[in-house]
Coordinates of C-alpha atoms in Angstrom, one line a residue:
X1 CA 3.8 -2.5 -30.5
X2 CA 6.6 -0.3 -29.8
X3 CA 5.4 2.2 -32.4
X4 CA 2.3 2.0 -31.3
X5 CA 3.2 3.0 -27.5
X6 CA 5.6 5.6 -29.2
X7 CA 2.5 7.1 -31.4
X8 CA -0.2 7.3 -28.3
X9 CA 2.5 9.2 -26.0
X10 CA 3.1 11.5 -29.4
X11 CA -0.8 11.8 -29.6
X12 CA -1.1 12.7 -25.6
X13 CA 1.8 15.1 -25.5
X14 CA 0.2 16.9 -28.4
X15 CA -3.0 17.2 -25.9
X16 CA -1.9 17.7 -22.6
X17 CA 1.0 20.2 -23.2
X18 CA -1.6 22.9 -25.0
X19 CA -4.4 22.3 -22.3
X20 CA -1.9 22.4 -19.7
X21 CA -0.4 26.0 -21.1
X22 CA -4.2 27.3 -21.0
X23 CA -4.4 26.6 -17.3
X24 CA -0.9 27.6 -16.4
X25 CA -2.5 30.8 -18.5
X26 CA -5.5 31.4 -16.8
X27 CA -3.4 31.5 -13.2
X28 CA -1.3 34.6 -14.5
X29 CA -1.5 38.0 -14.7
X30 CA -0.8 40.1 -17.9
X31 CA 2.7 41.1 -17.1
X32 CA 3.8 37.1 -15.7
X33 CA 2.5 35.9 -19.1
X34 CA 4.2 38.3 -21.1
X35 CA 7.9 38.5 -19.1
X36 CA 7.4 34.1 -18.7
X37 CA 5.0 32.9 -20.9
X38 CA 5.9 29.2 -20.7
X39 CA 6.9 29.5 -16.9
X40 CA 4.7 28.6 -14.2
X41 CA 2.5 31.1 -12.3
X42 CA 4.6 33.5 -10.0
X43 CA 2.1 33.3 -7.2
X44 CA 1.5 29.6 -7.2
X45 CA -2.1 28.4 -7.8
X46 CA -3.8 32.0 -8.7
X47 CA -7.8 31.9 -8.7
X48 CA -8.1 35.7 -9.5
X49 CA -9.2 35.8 -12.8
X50 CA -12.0 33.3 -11.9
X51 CA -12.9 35.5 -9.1
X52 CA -13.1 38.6 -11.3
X53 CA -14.8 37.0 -14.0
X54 CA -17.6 36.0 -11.8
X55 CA -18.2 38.7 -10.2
X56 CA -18.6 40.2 -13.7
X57 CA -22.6 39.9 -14.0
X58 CA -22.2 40.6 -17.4
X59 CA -20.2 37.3 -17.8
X60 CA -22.2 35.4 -15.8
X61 CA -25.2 36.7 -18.1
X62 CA -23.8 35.5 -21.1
X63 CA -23.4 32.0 -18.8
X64 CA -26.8 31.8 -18.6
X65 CA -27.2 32.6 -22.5
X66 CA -25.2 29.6 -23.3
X67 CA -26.9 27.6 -20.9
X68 CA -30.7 28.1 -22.2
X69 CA -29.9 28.2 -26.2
X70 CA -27.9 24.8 -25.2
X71 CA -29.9 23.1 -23.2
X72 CA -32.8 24.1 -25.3
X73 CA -32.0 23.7 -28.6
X74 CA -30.6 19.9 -27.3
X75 CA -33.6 19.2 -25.8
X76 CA -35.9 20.3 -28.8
X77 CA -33.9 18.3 -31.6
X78 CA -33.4 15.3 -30.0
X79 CA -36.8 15.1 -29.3
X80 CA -37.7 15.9 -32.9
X81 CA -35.3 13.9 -34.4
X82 CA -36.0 10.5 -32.3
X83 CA -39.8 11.0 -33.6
X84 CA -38.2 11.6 -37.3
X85 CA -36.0 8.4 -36.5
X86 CA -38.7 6.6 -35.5
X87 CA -41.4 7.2 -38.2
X88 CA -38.2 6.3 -40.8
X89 CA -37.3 2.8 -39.5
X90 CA -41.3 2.0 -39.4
X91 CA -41.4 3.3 -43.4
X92 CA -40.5 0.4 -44.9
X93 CA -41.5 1.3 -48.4
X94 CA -39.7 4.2 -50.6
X95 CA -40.9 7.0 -48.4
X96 CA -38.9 6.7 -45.7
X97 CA -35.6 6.1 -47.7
X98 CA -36.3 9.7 -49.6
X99 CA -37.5 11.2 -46.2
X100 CA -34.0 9.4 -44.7
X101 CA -32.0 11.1 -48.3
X102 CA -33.5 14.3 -47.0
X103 CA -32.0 15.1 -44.1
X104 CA -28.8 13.0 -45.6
X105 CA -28.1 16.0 -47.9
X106 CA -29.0 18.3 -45.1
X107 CA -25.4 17.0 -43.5
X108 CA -23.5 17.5 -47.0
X109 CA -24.3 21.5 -47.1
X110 CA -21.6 23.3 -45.7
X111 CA -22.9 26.2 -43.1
X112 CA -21.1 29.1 -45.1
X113 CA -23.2 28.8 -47.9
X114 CA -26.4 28.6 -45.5
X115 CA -25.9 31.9 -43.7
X116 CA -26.9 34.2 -46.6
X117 CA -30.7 32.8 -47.0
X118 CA -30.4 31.9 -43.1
X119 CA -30.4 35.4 -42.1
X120 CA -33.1 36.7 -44.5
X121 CA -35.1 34.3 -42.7
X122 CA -34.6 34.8 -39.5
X123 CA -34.7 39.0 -40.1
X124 CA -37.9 38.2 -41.5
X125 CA -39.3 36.8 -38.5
X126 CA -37.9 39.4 -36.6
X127 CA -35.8 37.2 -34.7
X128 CA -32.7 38.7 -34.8
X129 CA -31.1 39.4 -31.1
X130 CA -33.0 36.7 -29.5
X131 CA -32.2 33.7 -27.8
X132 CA -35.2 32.0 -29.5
X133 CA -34.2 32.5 -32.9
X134 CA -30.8 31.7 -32.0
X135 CA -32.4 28.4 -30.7
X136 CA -34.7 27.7 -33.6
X137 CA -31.6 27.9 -36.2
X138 CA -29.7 25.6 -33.8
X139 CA -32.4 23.6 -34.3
X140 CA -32.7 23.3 -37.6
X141 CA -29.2 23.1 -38.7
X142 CA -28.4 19.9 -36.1
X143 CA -31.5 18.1 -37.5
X144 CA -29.8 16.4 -40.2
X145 CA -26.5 14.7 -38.0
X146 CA -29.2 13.8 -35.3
X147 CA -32.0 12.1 -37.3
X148 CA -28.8 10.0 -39.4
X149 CA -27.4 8.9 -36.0
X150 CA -30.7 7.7 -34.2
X151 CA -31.9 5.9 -37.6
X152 CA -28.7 3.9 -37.8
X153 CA -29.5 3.2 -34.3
X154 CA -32.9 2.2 -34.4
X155 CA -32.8 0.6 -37.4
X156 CA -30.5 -2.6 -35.7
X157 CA -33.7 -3.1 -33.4
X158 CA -35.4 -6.2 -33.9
X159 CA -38.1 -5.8 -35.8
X160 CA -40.4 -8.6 -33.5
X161 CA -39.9 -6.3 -30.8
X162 CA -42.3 -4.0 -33.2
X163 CA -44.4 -7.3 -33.7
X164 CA -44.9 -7.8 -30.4
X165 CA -46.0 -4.8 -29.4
X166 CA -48.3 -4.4 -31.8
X167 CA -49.5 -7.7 -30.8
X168 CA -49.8 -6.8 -27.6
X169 CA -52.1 -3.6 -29.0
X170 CA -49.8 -0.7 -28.7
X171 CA -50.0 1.7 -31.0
X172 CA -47.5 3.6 -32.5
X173 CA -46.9 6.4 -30.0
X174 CA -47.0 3.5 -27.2
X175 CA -44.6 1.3 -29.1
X176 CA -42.1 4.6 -29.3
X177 CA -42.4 5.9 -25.6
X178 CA -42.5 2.8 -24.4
X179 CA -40.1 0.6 -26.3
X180 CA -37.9 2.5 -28.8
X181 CA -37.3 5.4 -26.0
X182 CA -35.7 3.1 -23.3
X183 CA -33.6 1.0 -25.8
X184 CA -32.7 4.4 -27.5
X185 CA -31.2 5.5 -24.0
X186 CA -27.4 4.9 -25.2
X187 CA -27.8 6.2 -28.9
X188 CA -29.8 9.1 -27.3
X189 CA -27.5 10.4 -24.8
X190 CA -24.2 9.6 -27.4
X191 CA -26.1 12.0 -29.1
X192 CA -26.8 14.6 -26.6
X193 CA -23.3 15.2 -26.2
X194 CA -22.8 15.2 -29.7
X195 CA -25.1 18.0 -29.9
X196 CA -24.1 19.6 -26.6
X197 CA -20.5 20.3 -28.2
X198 CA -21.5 21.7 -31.2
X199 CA -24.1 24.0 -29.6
X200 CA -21.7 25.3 -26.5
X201 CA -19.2 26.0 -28.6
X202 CA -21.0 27.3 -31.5
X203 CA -19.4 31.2 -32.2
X204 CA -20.9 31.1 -36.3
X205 CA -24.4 31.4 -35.4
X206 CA -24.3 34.2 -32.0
X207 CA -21.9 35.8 -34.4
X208 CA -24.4 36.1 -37.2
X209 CA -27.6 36.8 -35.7
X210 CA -26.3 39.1 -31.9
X211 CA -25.4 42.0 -31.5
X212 CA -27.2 42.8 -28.2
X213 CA -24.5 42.6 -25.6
X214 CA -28.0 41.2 -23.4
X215 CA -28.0 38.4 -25.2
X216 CA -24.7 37.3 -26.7
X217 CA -23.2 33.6 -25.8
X218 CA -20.2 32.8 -23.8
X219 CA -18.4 31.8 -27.3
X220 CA -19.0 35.2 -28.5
X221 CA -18.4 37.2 -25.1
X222 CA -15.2 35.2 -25.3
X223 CA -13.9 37.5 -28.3
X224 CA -14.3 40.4 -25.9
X225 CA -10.8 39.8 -24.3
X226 CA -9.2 40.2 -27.7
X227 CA -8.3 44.2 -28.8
X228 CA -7.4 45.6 -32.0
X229 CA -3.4 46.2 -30.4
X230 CA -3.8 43.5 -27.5
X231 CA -5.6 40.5 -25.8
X232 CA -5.9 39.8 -22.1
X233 CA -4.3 36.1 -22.6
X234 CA -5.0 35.1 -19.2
X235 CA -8.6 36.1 -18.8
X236 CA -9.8 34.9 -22.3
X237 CA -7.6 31.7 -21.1
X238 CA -10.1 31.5 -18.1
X239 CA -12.7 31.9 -19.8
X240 CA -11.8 29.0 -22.0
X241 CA -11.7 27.1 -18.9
X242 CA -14.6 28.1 -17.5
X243 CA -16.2 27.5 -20.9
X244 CA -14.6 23.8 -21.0
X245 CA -16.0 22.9 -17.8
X246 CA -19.4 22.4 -18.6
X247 CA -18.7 19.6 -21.6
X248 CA -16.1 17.8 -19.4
X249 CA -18.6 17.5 -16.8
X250 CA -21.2 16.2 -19.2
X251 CA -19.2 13.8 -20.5
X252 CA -17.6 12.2 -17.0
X253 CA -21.5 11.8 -16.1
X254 CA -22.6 10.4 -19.2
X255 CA -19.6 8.6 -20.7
X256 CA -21.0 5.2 -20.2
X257 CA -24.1 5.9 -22.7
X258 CA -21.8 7.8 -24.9
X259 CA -19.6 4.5 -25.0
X260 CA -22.6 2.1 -25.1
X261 CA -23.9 4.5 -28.0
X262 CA -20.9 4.5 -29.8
X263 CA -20.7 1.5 -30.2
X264 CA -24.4 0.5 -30.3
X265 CA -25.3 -1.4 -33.6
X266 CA -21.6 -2.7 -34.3
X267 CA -22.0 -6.1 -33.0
X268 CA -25.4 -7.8 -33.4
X269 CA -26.4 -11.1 -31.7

């Protein structure tokens, strides 16, 4: 027990002493974090660099870039990938096991050995420097992780709530919007966050595919701060912050369903 207290104050030092540095960060100027970099903030609580950085419209932009290809591209796959869930669990026969390998091997290809054949594609299209290819390659690359978590989900649903609905004579789209959908609720939103993570933070892709400052990403705008001979620490620390904020806030609001969906499944009555 005692190593067990010992090990979880180990584990929470090793979290809040580097989060607590990026704040102290963010609340300095150039020349405090240099002369005192572990010190505290020589003005007390120092909201400049938040001021500054949104009254830069050009970071703010790139806010609003991150927000649509996020929001959008979450949207879109879970959507997709419940209905791909969905038409799995009803396939009882060999299809839907080869259709569930599938996207099982789409999870086991690393994203380095993607981007090659990825970009052809999307130069092709001529979607290069766009927030819709950007969000059509989010798409398609999250597929795979989202469509193995909701089919291990819905799979554990009992299968007379299936024969009772078709009983009942819904069909089934009916049976999906209806039944699977609500009872999905936890899985689904476990998974939105899931997805929301990867997507926010995502530098790879924007990286790849923009080089339009109109439409770069707040990961990618982040990179900005950081010269060839020097990097503003404290503004590219507040703009981790400000980056952080939305995900925190996502999960304070949805931690219950992100709990209940983590755990969905594990116990069956």
């Amino acid at each position: 027990m005692i190593f067990r207290r010992f090990a979880v104050l180990i584990y929470a030092l090793l979290v809040i002493i580097p989060i607590t540095m990026v704040i102290l960060t963010s609340m300095k100027t150039m020349s405090e974090t240099f002369e005192n970099p572990l010190g505290l903030p020589g003005e007390g609580v120092n909201i400049a660099n938040y001021i500054d950085i949104f009254r830069s419209e050009t970071m703010l932009g790139y806010f609003i870039n991150s927000s649509v290809v996020t929001l959008a591209s979450v949207s879109f796959t879970l959507m997709f990938a419940a209905m791909i869930a969905f038409a799995i669990t009803r396939l009882t026969n060999w299809i839907g096991t080869i259709v569930f390998l599938l996207f099982t091997l789409g999870m086991m290809v690393p994203a380095q050995v993607n981007m090659v054949p990825l970009y052809n594609v999307v130069l092709q299209l001529g979607l290069t420097n766009s927030l819709l290819g950007l969000i059509l390659v989010n798409i398609s690359v999250t597929m795979p992780v989202a469509v193995f978590i909701l089919t291990g989900f819905m799979k554990t649903l009992p299968k007379e709530l299936f024969e009772a609905s078709t009983i009942d004579g819904a069909g089934e789209w009916k049976m999906f919007t209806s039944v699977v959908i609500p009872l999905s609720l936890p899985s689904l939103s476990a998974t939105a966050i899931f997805l929301f993570v990867m997507h926010w933070n995502d530098l790879l892709y924007p990286l790849l595919f923009i080089t339009d400052n109109n439409y770069k990403t707040l990961p990618l705008a982040l990179l900005e701060f950081q010269g060839q001979y020097a990097t503003n620490y404290p503004m590219l620390f507040t703009g981790v912050m400000i980056a952080s904020a939305p995900m925190v806030l996502a999960y304070i609001f949805l931690q219950r369903y992100f709990v209940a969906g983590m755990t969905a499944g594990a116990v069956k009555g």
